[in-house]
PDB file of C-alpha atoms in Angstrom:
ATOM      1  CA  UNK G   1       2.631  39.899 -68.680  1.00 93.00           C
ATOM      2  CA  UNK G   2       6.123  40.725 -67.553  1.00 95.00           C
ATOM      3  CA  UNK G   3       8.595  39.213 -65.095  1.00 97.00           C
ATOM      4  CA  UNK G   4       9.967  41.378 -62.271  1.00 96.00           C
ATOM      5  CA  UNK G   5      13.751  41.705 -62.367  1.00 96.00           C
ATOM      6  CA  UNK G   6      16.076  41.730 -59.343  1.00 96.00           C
ATOM      7  CA  UNK G   7      17.082  45.370 -59.951  1.00 95.00           C
ATOM      8  CA  UNK G   8      13.424  46.387 -59.524  1.00 95.00           C
ATOM      9  CA  UNK G   9      13.326  45.234 -55.899  1.00 95.00           C
ATOM     10  CA  UNK G  10      14.258  47.077 -52.712  1.00 95.00           C
ATOM     11  CA  UNK G  11      16.176  46.098 -49.556  1.00 94.00           C
ATOM     12  CA  UNK G  12      13.121  44.233 -48.223  1.00 93.00           C
ATOM     13  CA  UNK G  13      12.943  42.118 -51.373  1.00 93.00           C
ATOM     14  CA  UNK G  14       9.733  43.777 -52.606  1.00 96.00           C
ATOM     15  CA  UNK G  15       9.346  45.490 -55.936  1.00 97.00           C
ATOM     16  CA  UNK G  16      10.227  49.121 -55.199  1.00 97.00           C
ATOM     17  CA  UNK G  17       7.180  51.391 -55.079  1.00 96.00           C
ATOM     18  CA  UNK G  18       8.435  53.597 -57.918  1.00 96.00           C
ATOM     19  CA  UNK G  19       8.435  50.641 -60.293  1.00 97.00           C
ATOM     20  CA  UNK G  20       4.654  50.357 -60.193  1.00 98.00           C
ATOM     21  CA  UNK G  21       4.572  53.656 -62.057  1.00 98.00           C
ATOM     22  CA  UNK G  22       6.981  52.177 -64.604  1.00 97.00           C
ATOM     23  CA  UNK G  23       4.571  49.280 -65.114  1.00 98.00           C
ATOM     24  CA  UNK G  24       1.731  51.764 -65.588  1.00 98.00           C
ATOM     25  CA  UNK G  25       3.770  53.725 -68.127  1.00 97.00           C
ATOM     26  CA  UNK G  26       4.799  50.623 -70.084  1.00 97.00           C
ATOM     27  CA  UNK G  27       1.187  49.441 -70.219  1.00 97.00           C
ATOM     28  CA  UNK G  28      -0.122  52.870 -71.206  1.00 97.00           C
ATOM     29  CA  UNK G  29       2.498  53.259 -73.933  1.00 96.00           C
ATOM     30  CA  UNK G  30       1.671  49.863 -75.424  1.00 96.00           C
ATOM     31  CA  UNK G  31      -2.055  50.620 -75.284  1.00 96.00           C
ATOM     32  CA  UNK G  32      -1.596  53.887 -77.190  1.00 95.00           C
ATOM     33  CA  UNK G  33       0.680  52.090 -79.655  1.00 95.00           C
ATOM     34  CA  UNK G  34      -2.063  49.481 -80.208  1.00 94.00           C
ATOM     35  CA  UNK G  35      -4.370  52.350 -81.212  1.00 92.00           C
ATOM     36  CA  UNK G  36      -1.806  53.484 -83.776  1.00 92.00           C
ATOM     37  CA  UNK G  37      -0.884  56.474 -81.594  1.00 92.00           C
ATOM     38  CA  UNK G  38       2.549  55.892 -80.046  1.00 93.00           C
ATOM     39  CA  UNK G  39       4.108  58.775 -78.121  1.00 91.00           C
ATOM     40  CA  UNK G  40       6.525  59.290 -81.013  1.00 93.00           C
ATOM     41  CA  UNK G  41       3.600  60.119 -83.304  1.00 91.00           C
ATOM     42  CA  UNK G  42       2.322  62.801 -80.914  1.00 91.00           C
ATOM     43  CA  UNK G  43       5.793  64.313 -80.748  1.00 93.00           C
ATOM     44  CA  UNK G  44       6.106  64.232 -84.541  1.00 94.00           C
ATOM     45  CA  UNK G  45       2.914  66.324 -84.685  1.00 93.00           C
ATOM     46  CA  UNK G  46       4.226  68.801 -82.109  1.00 94.00           C
ATOM     47  CA  UNK G  47       2.201  67.490 -79.151  1.00 95.00           C
ATOM     48  CA  UNK G  48       3.316  66.102 -75.803  1.00 95.00           C
ATOM     49  CA  UNK G  49       1.189  63.792 -73.659  1.00 95.00           C
ATOM     50  CA  UNK G  50       1.943  64.827 -70.089  1.00 96.00           C
ATOM     51  CA  UNK G  51       1.182  63.313 -66.713  1.00 97.00           C
ATOM     52  CA  UNK G  52      -0.749  65.655 -64.411  1.00 98.00           C
ATOM     53  CA  UNK G  53      -1.657  63.264 -61.578  1.00 98.00           C
ATOM     54  CA  UNK G  54      -0.541  59.800 -60.467  1.00 98.00           C
ATOM     55  CA  UNK G  55      -1.782  57.529 -57.698  1.00 98.00           C
ATOM     56  CA  UNK G  56      -0.981  54.009 -56.535  1.00 98.00           C
ATOM     57  CA  UNK G  57      -2.412  51.819 -53.777  1.00 98.00           C
ATOM     58  CA  UNK G  58      -0.172  48.946 -52.733  1.00 98.00           C
ATOM     59  CA  UNK G  59      -2.195  45.979 -51.490  1.00 98.00           C
ATOM     60  CA  UNK G  60       0.259  43.054 -51.374  1.00 98.00           C
ATOM     61  CA  UNK G  61       3.975  42.899 -52.169  1.00 97.00           C
ATOM     62  CA  UNK G  62       5.355  41.869 -55.531  1.00 98.00           C
ATOM     63  CA  UNK G  63       8.678  40.015 -55.469  1.00 98.00           C
ATOM     64  CA  UNK G  64      11.637  39.298 -57.748  1.00 96.00           C
ATOM     65  CA  UNK G  65      10.747  36.791 -60.475  1.00 96.00           C
ATOM     66  CA  UNK G  66       6.979  37.283 -60.079  1.00 97.00           C
ATOM     67  CA  UNK G  67       5.158  37.286 -63.389  1.00 98.00           C
ATOM     68  CA  UNK G  68       2.911  40.337 -63.204  1.00 98.00           C
ATOM     69  CA  UNK G  69      -0.089  41.142 -65.325  1.00 98.00           C
ATOM     70  CA  UNK G  70      -1.034  44.792 -65.653  1.00 98.00           C
ATOM     71  CA  UNK G  71      -4.511  45.679 -66.843  1.00 97.00           C
ATOM     72  CA  UNK G  72      -5.564  49.107 -68.019  1.00 96.00           C
ATOM     73  CA  UNK G  73      -8.944  50.728 -68.447  1.00 95.00           C
ATOM     74  CA  UNK G  74      -9.925  54.223 -69.477  1.00 95.00           C
ATOM     75  CA  UNK G  75     -11.670  55.755 -66.465  1.00 94.00           C
ATOM     76  CA  UNK G  76     -12.256  59.309 -67.635  1.00 95.00           C
ATOM     77  CA  UNK G  77     -12.209  61.231 -70.886  1.00 96.00           C
ATOM     78  CA  UNK G  78     -12.930  64.864 -71.663  1.00 96.00           C
ATOM     79  CA  UNK G  79     -11.795  67.191 -74.425  1.00 96.00           C
ATOM     80  CA  UNK G  80      -8.920  68.356 -72.212  1.00 97.00           C
ATOM     81  CA  UNK G  81      -7.748  65.292 -70.286  1.00 97.00           C
ATOM     82  CA  UNK G  82      -8.017  61.547 -69.857  1.00 97.00           C
ATOM     83  CA  UNK G  83      -7.354  59.095 -67.040  1.00 97.00           C
ATOM     84  CA  UNK G  84      -6.339  55.446 -66.991  1.00 97.00           C
ATOM     85  CA  UNK G  85      -6.937  52.989 -64.160  1.00 97.00           C
ATOM     86  CA  UNK G  86      -4.555  50.073 -63.631  1.00 98.00           C
ATOM     87  CA  UNK G  87      -4.488  46.802 -61.741  1.00 98.00           C
ATOM     88  CA  UNK G  88      -1.353  44.771 -61.051  1.00 99.00           C
ATOM     89  CA  UNK G  89      -1.889  41.052 -60.408  1.00 99.00           C
ATOM     90  CA  UNK G  90       0.238  37.946 -59.881  1.00 98.00           C
ATOM     91  CA  UNK G  91      -1.444  34.595 -60.555  1.00 98.00           C
ATOM     92  CA  UNK G  92      -4.826  36.318 -60.418  1.00 97.00           C
ATOM     93  CA  UNK G  93      -4.176  37.939 -57.019  1.00 98.00           C
ATOM     94  CA  UNK G  94      -4.576  41.722 -56.991  1.00 99.00           C
ATOM     95  CA  UNK G  95      -1.345  43.300 -55.740  1.00 99.00           C
ATOM     96  CA  UNK G  96      -1.827  46.997 -56.525  1.00 99.00           C
ATOM     97  CA  UNK G  97      -4.027  49.441 -58.329  1.00 99.00           C
ATOM     98  CA  UNK G  98      -3.449  52.923 -59.617  1.00 99.00           C
ATOM     99  CA  UNK G  99      -4.580  55.792 -61.753  1.00 99.00           C
ATOM    100  CA  UNK G 100      -2.855  58.351 -63.963  1.00 99.00           C
ATOM    101  CA  UNK G 101      -4.366  61.485 -65.460  1.00 98.00           C
ATOM    102  CA  UNK G 102      -2.977  63.118 -68.590  1.00 98.00           C
ATOM    103  CA  UNK G 103      -3.409  66.133 -70.801  1.00 98.00           C
ATOM    104  CA  UNK G 104      -1.888  67.160 -74.108  1.00 97.00           C
ATOM    105  CA  UNK G 105       0.257  70.242 -74.571  1.00 97.00           C
ATOM    106  CA  UNK G 106       1.547  72.041 -77.635  1.00 96.00           C
ATOM    107  CA  UNK G 107       4.152  74.784 -77.430  1.00 95.00           C
ATOM    108  CA  UNK G 108       4.117  74.397 -73.657  1.00 94.00           C
ATOM    109  CA  UNK G 109       0.380  75.071 -73.263  1.00 96.00           C
ATOM    110  CA  UNK G 110      -2.575  72.722 -72.686  1.00 96.00           C
ATOM    111  CA  UNK G 111      -4.705  72.109 -75.765  1.00 97.00           C
ATOM    112  CA  UNK G 112      -7.779  70.062 -76.585  1.00 97.00           C
ATOM    113  CA  UNK G 113      -7.030  66.421 -77.208  1.00 96.00           C
ATOM    114  CA  UNK G 114      -6.254  65.792 -80.866  1.00 93.00           C
ATOM    115  CA  UNK G 115      -9.420  64.583 -82.632  1.00 93.00           C
ATOM    116  CA  UNK G 116      -7.946  61.191 -83.541  1.00 91.00           C
ATOM    117  CA  UNK G 117      -6.920  60.506 -79.926  1.00 93.00           C
ATOM    118  CA  UNK G 118     -10.279  61.597 -78.526  1.00 95.00           C
ATOM    119  CA  UNK G 119     -12.233  59.479 -81.014  1.00 93.00           C
ATOM    120  CA  UNK G 120     -10.131  56.359 -80.465  1.00 92.00           C
ATOM    121  CA  UNK G 121     -10.269  56.691 -76.678  1.00 94.00           C
ATOM    122  CA  UNK G 122     -14.041  57.338 -76.682  1.00 92.00           C
ATOM    123  CA  UNK G 123     -14.790  53.700 -77.460  1.00 87.00           C
ATOM    124  CA  UNK G 124     -12.877  52.555 -74.341  1.00 82.00           C
ATOM    125  CA  UNK G 125     -14.466  54.686 -71.586  1.00 72.00           C
ATOM    126  CA  UNK G 126     -15.476  52.445 -68.680  1.00 59.00           C
ATOM    127  CA  UNK G 127     -14.252  49.222 -70.311  1.00 57.00           C
ATOM    128  CA  UNK G 128     -11.695  46.925 -68.694  1.00 53.00           C
TER     129      UNK G 128
END
């Protein structure tokens, strides 16, 4: 859970649409860290995890000082890419949902997912 700050809102008082993608990124980064695979470890090994597609559907506004809960699930996994689905809720009410798709590159070119990443992600496909 995380509280929305004033600087994250727009002129209408809603959380600005771009900040949903920040929530997705924070959640994704912490999930990978929980697997023992923070972005810094990929970079140390010469890999980059890159975003190739991003989508968000805004259902209800989120406001300053709301305590949001972002959930992540692994929606798709192949040897070349993976996709996470997200939900953003406040007090159990669904406010937004989204999806991001990623691949891994090395020396500027797409490569198969590193074995350790693929194996760790495999156990999460389709789970909330």
